PDB file of C-alpha atoms in Angstrom:
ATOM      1  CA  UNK A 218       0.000   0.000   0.000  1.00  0.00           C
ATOM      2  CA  UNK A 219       1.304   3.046  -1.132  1.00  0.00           C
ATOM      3  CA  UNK A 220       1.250   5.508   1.738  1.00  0.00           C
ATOM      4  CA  UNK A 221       0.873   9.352   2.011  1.00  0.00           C
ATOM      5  CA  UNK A 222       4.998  10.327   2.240  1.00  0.00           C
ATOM      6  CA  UNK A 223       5.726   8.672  -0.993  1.00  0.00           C
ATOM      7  CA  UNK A 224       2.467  10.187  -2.929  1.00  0.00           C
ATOM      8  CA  UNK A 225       4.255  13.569  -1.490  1.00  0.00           C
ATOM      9  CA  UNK A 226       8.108  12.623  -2.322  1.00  0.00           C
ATOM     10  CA  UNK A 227       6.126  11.736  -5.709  1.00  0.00           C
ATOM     11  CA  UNK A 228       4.467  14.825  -6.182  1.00  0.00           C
ATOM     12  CA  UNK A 229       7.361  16.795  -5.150  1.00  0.00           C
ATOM     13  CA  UNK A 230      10.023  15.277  -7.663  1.00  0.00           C
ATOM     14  CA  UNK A 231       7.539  15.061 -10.255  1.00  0.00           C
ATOM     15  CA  UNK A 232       6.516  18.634 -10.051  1.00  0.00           C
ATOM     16  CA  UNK A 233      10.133  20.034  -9.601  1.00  0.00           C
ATOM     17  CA  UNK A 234      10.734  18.374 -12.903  1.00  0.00           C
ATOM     18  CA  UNK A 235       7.925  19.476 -14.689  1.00  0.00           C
ATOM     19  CA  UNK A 236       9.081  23.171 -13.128  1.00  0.00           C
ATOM     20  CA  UNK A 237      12.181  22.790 -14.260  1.00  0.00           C
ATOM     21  CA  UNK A 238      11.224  22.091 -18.098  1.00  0.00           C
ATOM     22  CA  UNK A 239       8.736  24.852 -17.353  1.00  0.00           C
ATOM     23  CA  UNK A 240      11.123  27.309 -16.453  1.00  0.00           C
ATOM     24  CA  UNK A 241      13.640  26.535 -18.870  1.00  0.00           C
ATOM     25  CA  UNK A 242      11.194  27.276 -21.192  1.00  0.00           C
ATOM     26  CA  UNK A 243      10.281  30.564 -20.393  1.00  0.00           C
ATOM     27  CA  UNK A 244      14.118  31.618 -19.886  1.00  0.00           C
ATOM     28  CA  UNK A 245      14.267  30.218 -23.784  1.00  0.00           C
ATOM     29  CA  UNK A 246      11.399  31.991 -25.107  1.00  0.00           C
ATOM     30  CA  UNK A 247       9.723  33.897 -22.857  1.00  0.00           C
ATOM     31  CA  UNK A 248      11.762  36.186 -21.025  1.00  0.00           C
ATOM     32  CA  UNK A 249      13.072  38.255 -24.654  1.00  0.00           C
ATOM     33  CA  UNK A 250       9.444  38.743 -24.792  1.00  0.00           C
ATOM     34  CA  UNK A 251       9.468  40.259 -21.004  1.00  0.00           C
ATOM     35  CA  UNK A 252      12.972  42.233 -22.188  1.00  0.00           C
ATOM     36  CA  UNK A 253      10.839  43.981 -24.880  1.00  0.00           C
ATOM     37  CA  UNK A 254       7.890  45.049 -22.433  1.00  0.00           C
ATOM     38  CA  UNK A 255      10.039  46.287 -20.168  1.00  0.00           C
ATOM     39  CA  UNK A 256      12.404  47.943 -22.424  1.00  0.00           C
ATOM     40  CA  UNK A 257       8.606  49.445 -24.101  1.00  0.00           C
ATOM     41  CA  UNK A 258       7.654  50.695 -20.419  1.00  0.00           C
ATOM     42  CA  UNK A 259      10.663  52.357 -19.561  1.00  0.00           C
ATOM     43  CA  UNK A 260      10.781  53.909 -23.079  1.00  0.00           C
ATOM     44  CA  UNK A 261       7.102  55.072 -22.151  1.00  0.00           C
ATOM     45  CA  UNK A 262       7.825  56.315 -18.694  1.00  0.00           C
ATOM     46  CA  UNK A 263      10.683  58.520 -20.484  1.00  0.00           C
ATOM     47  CA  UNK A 264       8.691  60.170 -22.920  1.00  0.00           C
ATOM     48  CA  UNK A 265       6.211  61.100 -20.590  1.00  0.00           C
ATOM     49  CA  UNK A 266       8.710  62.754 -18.656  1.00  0.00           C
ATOM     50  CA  UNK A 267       8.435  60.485 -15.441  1.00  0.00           C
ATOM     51  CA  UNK A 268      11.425  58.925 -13.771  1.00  0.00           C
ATOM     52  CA  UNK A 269      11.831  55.111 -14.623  1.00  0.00           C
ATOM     53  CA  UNK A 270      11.006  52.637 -11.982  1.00  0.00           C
ATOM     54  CA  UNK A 271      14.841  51.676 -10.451  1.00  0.00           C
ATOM     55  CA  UNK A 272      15.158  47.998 -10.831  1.00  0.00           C
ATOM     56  CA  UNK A 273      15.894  46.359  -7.139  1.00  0.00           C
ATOM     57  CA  UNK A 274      16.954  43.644  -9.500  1.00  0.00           C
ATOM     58  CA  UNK A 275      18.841  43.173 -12.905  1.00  0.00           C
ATOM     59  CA  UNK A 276      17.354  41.627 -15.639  1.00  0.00           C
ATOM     60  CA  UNK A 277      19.665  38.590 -15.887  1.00  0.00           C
ATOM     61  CA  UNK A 278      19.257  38.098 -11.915  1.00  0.00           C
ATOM     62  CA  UNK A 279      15.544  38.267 -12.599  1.00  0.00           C
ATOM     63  CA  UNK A 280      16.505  35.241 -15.255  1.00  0.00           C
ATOM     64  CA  UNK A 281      18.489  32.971 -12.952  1.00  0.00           C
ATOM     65  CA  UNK A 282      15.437  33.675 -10.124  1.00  0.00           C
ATOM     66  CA  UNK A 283      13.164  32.327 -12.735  1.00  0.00           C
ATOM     67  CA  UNK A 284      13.992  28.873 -13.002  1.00  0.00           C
ATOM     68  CA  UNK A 285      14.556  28.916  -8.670  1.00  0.00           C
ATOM     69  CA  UNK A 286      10.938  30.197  -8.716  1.00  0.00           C
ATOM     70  CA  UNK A 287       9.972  27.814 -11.368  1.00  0.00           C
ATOM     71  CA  UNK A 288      11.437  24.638  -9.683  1.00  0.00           C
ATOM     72  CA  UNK A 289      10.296  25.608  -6.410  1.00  0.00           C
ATOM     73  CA  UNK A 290       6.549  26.523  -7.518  1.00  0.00           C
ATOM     74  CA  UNK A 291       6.350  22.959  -9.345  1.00  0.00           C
ATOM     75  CA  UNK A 292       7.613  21.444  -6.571  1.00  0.00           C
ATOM     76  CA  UNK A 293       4.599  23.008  -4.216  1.00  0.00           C
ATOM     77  CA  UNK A 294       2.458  22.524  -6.961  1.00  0.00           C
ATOM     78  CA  UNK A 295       3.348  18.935  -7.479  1.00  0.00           C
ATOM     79  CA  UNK A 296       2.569  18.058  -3.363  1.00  0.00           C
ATOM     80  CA  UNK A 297      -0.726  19.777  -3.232  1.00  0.00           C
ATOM     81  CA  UNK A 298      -1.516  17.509  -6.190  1.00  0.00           C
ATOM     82  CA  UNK A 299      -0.368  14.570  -4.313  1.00  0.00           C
ATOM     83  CA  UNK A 300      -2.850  15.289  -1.690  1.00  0.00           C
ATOM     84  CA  UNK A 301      -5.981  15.201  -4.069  1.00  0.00           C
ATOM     85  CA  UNK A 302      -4.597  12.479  -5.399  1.00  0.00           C
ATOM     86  CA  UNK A 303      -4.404  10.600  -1.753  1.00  0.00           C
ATOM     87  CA  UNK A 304      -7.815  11.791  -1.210  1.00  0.00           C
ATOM     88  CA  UNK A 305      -9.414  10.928  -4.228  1.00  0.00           C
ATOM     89  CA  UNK A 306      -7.781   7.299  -4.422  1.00  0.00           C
ATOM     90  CA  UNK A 307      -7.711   6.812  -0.943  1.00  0.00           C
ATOM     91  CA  UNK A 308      -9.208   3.245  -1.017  1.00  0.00           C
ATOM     92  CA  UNK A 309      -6.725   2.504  -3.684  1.00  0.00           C
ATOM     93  CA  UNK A 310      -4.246   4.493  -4.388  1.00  0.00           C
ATOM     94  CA  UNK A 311      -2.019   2.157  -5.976  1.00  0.00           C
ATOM     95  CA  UNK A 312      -4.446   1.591  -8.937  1.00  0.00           C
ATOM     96  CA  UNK A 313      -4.177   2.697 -12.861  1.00  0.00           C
ATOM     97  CA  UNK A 314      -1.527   5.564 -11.397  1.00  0.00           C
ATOM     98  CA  UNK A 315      -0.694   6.429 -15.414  1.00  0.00           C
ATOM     99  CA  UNK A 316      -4.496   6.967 -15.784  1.00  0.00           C
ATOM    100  CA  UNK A 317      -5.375   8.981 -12.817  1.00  0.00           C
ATOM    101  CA  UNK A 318      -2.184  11.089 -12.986  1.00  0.00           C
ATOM    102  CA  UNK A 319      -3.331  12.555 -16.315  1.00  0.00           C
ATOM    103  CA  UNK A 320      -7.205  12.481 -15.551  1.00  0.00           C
ATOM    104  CA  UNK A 321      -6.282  14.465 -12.015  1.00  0.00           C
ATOM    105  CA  UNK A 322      -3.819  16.651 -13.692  1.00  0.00           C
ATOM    106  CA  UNK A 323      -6.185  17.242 -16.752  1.00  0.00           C
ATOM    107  CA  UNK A 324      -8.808  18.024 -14.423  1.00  0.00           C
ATOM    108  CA  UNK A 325      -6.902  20.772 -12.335  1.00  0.00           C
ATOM    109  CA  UNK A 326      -5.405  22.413 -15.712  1.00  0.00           C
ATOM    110  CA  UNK A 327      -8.971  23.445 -16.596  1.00  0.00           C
ATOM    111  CA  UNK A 328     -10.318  24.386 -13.591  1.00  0.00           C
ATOM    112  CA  UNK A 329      -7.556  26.302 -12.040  1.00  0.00           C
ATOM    113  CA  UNK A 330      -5.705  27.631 -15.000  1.00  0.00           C
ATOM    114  CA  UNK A 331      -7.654  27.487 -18.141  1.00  0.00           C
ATOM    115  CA  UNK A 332     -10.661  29.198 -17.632  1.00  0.00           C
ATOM    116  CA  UNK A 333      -9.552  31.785 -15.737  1.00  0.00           C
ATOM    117  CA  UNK A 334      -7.254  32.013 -18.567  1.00  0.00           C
ATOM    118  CA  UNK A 335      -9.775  32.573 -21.341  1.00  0.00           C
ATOM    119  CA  UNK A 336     -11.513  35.399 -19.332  1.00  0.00           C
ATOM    120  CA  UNK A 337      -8.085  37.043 -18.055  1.00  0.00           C
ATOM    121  CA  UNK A 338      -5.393  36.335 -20.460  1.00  0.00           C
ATOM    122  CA  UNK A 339      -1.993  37.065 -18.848  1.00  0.00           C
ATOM    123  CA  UNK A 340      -0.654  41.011 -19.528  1.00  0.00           C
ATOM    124  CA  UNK A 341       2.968  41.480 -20.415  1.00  0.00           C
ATOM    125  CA  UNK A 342       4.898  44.136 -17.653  1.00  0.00           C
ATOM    126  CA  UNK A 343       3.410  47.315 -18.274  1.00  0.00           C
ATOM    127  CA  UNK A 344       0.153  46.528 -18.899  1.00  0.00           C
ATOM    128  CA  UNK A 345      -2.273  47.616 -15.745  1.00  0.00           C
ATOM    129  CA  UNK A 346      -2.783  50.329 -13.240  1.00  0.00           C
ATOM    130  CA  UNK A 347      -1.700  49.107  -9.677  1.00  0.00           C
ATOM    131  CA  UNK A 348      -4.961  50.951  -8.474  1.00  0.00           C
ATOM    132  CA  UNK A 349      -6.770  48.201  -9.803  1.00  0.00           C
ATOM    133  CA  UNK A 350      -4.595  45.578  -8.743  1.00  0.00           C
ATOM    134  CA  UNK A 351      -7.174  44.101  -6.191  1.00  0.00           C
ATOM    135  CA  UNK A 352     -10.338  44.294  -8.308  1.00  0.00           C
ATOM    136  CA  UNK A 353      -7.834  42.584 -11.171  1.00  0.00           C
ATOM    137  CA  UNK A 354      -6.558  39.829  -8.493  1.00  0.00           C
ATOM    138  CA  UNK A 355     -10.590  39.473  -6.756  1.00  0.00           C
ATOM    139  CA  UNK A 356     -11.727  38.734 -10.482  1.00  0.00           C
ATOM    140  CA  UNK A 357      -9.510  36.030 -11.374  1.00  0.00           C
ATOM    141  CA  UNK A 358     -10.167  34.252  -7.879  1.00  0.00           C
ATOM    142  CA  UNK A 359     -13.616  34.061  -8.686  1.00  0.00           C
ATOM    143  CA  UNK A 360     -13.062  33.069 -12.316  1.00  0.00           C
ATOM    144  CA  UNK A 361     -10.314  30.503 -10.403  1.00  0.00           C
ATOM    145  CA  UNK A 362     -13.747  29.410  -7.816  1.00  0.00           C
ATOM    146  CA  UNK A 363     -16.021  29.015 -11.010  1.00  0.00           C
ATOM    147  CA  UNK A 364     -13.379  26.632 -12.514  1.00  0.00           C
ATOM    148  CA  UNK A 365     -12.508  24.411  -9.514  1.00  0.00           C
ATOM    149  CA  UNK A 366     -16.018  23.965  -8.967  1.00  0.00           C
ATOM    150  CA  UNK A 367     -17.244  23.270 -12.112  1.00  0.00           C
ATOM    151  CA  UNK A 368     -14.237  20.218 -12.207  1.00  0.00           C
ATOM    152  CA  UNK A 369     -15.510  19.127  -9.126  1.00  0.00           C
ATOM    153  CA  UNK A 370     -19.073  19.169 -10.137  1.00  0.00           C
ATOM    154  CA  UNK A 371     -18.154  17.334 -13.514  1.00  0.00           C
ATOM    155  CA  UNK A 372     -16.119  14.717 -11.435  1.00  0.00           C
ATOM    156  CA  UNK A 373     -19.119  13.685  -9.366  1.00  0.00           C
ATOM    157  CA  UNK A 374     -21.738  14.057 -11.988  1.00  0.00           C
ATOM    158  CA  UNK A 375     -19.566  11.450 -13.857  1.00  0.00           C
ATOM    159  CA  UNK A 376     -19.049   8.834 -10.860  1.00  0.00           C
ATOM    160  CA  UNK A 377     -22.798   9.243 -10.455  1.00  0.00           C
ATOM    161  CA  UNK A 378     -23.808   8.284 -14.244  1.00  0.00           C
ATOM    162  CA  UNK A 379     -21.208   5.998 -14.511  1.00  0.00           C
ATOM    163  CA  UNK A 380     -22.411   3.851 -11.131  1.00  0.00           C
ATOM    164  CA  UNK A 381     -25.842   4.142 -12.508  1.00  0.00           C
ATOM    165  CA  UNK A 382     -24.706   2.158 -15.686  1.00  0.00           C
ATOM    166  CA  UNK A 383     -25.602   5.125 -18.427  1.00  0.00           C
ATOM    167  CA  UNK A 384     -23.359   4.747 -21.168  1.00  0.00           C
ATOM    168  CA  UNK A 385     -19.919   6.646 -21.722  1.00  0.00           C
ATOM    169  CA  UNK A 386     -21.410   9.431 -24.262  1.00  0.00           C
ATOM    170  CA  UNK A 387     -24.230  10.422 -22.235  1.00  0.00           C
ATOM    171  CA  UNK A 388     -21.068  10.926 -19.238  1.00  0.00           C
ATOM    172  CA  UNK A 389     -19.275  12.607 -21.337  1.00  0.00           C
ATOM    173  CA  UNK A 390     -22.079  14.801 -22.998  1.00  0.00           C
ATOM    174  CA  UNK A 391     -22.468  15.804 -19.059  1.00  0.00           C
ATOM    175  CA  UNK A 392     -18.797  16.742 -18.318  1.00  0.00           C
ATOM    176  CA  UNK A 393     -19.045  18.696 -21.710  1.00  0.00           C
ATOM    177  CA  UNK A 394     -22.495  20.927 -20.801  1.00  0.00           C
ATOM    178  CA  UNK A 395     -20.993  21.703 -17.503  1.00  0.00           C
ATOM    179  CA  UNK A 396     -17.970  23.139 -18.677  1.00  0.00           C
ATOM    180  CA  UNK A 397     -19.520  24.825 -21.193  1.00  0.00           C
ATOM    181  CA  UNK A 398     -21.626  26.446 -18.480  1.00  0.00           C
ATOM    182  CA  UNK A 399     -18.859  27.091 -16.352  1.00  0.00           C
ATOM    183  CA  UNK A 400     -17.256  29.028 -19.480  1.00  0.00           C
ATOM    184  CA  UNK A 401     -20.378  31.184 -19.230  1.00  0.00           C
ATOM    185  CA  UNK A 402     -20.031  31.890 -15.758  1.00  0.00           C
ATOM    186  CA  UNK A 403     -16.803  32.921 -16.440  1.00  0.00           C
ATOM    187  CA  UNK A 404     -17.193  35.414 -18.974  1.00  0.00           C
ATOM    188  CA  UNK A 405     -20.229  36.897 -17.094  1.00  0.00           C
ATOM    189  CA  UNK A 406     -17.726  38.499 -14.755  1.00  0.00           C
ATOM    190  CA  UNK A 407     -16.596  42.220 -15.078  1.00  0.00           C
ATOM    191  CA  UNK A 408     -14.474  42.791 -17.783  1.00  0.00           C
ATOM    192  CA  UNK A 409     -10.257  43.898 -17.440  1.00  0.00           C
ATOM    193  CA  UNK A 410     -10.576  47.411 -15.879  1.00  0.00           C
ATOM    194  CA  UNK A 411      -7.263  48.207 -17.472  1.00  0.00           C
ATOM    195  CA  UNK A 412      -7.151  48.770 -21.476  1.00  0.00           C
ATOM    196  CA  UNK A 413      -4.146  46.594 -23.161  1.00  0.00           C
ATOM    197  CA  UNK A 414      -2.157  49.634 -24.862  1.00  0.00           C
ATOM    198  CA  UNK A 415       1.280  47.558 -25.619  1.00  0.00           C
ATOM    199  CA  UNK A 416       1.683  46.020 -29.213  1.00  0.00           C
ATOM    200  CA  UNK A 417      -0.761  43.352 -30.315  1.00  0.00           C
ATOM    201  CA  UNK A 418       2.306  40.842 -31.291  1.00  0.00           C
ATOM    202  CA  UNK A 419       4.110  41.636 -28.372  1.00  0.00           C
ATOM    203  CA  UNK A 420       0.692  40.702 -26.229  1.00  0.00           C
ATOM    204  CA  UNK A 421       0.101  37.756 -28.395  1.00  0.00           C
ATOM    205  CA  UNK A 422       3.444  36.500 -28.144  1.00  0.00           C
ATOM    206  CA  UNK A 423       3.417  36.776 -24.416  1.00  0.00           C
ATOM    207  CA  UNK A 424      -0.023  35.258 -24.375  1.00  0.00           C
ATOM    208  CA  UNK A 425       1.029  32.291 -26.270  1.00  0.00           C
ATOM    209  CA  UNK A 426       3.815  31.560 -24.293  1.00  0.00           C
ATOM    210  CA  UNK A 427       2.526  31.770 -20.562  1.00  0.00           C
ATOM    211  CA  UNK A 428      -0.004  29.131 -22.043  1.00  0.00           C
ATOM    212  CA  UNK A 429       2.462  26.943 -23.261  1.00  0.00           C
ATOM    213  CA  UNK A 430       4.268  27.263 -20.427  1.00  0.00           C
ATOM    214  CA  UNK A 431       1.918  26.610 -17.817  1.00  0.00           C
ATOM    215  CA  UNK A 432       1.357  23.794 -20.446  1.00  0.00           C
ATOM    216  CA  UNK A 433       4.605  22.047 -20.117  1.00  0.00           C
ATOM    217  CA  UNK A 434       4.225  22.479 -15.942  1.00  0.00           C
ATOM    218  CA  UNK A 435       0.763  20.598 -16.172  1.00  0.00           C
ATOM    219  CA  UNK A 436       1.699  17.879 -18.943  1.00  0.00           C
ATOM    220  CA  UNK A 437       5.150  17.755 -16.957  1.00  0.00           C
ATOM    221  CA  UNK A 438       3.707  16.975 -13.527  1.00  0.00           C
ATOM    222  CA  UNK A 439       0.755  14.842 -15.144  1.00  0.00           C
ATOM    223  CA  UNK A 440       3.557  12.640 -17.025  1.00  0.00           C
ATOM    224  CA  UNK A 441       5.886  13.008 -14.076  1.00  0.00           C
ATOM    225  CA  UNK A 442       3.444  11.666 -11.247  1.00  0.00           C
ATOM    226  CA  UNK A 443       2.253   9.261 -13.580  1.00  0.00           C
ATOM    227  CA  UNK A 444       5.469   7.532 -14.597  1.00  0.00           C
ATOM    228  CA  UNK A 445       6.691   7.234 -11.183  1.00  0.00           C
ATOM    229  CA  UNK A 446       3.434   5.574  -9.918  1.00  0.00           C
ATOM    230  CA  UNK A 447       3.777   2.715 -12.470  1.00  0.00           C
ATOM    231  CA  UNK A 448       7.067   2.746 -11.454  1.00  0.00           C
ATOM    232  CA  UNK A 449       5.982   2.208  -7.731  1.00  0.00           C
ATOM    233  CA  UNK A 450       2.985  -0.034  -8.484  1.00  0.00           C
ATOM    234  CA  UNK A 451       5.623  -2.863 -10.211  1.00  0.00           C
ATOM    235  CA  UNK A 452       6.125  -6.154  -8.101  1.00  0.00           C
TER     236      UNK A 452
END
C-alpha cells in the first residue's frame, strides 16, 4: 500500500521536474518577450517625462530567479496535487496511477488555469494600473472558484452516471455541458478594468507563451506523477 509520504516525495520530484522544463522554457522563449515590455515601459515612462522605476533587481538576476521560482513553484504545486490524489484514491491508491495522474492533472489544468485564462489572459509588464490591482486579483479568484467547482461538479456528476450504468457518451455529454456552463459563468464576470495599450504581437506573443508554459508544468507533472506511480505499483 502506497502511503501518504511517498504520494508527497512523488508529487514533489515530479513537479520540480515538470518546473524545471517549465522554467527553462520561459528563460528560452519567454523572457526576450518580457525584455521587450520592459524595455517598451521604460521607453514610455521617459517620454512622458516620469522617472523610470529603479530595478531592485537586474534583468539577468531576474533570469536565474526564474527557473529557482519555477522549480520551487512545481515542486509546491506537485505536493498539493499529491494530496488530491491521496484523497481521491484513498481506497486505492495504488491503482491505474498512469491513468489517474493525467485524468487528475487534466482536471486541475482546466479548472484552475484554463478558464480563468480565457476570461483574463496574462498582460505582459506594463500593462495595468496598480490601483486596480485588487479588483484585477478578486476577479480572477472568482473566475479561479467558477473553474474548480465546475471540475468538481463534472467529477461527481460522472461517478454518479457511470455507477448508474448510463453509457460513456451520455457521461461525457455531461462533463461537456458543464464546462460549457462554467465558461459562461466565467465570462459573465466584469471585464479587465485596465485597457491593453502595448503592441498586439508583443501581447500575443506573451499570451502564447505563458499558455504553453503553464502547459509544459501541467503535462510535466501529469507525465511526471504518472510515470513514477507505475514505477511504484511494479512487483
Amino acid at each position: 500500500m502506497t502511503s501518504l509520504l511517498s504520494l508527497l516525495g512523488r508529487g514533489a520530484l515530479a513537479g520540480g521536474a515538470a518546473g524545471l522544463v517549465s522554467g527553462g522554457f520561459s528563460w528560452l522563449l519567454a523572457e526576450p518577450v518580457l525584455d521587450r515590455a520592459v524595455e517598451l515601459e521604460a521607453a514610455r515612462e521617459e517620454a512622458s517625462g516620469g522617472a523610470a522605476a529603479a530595478e531592485v533587481f537586474s534583468r539577468s538576476t531576474q533570469h536565474a530567479g526564474l527557473l529557482v521560482a519555477a522549480v520551487l513553484t512545481g515542486a509546491a504545486l506537485g505536493v498539493l496535487f499529491a494530496v488530491v490524489y491521496a484523497v481521491l484514491h484513498r481506497r486505492d491508491p495504488d491503482g491505474a496511477p498512469w491513468r489517474r495522474s493525467l485524468t487528475l492533472a487534466g482536471a486541475g489544468f482546466t479548472g484552475v488555469w484554463l478558464l480563468p485564462f480565457l476570461r483574463y489572459p496574462a498582460n505582459p509588464p506594463g500593462v495595468g494600473d496598480p490601483g486596480t490591482l485588487d479588483t484585477r486579483v478578486n476577479a480572477w479568484l472568482a473566475a479561479m472558484a467558477i473553474g474548480v467547482i465546475a471540475v468538481v461538479l463534472a467529477w461527481r456528476i460522472h461517478g454518479w452516471l457511470e455507477q448508474h450504468g448510463r453509457p460513456a457518451p451520455l457521461r461525457q455529454l455531461a462533463v461537456t455541458a458543464i464546462v460549457l456552463a462554467a465558461l459562461a459563468s466565467v465570462f459573465a464576470l466584469p471585464d479587465n478594468p485596465d485597457a491593453v495599450t502595448a503592441p498586439a504581437t508583443l501581447v500575443w506573443d506573451f499570451r502564447v507563451l505563458s499558455a504553453a508554459s503553464m502547459g509544459l508544468l501541467w503535462g510535466g507533472l501529469a507525465v511526471g506523477f504518472g510515470l513514477l506511480g507505475v514505477r511504484a505499483a511494479r512487483p
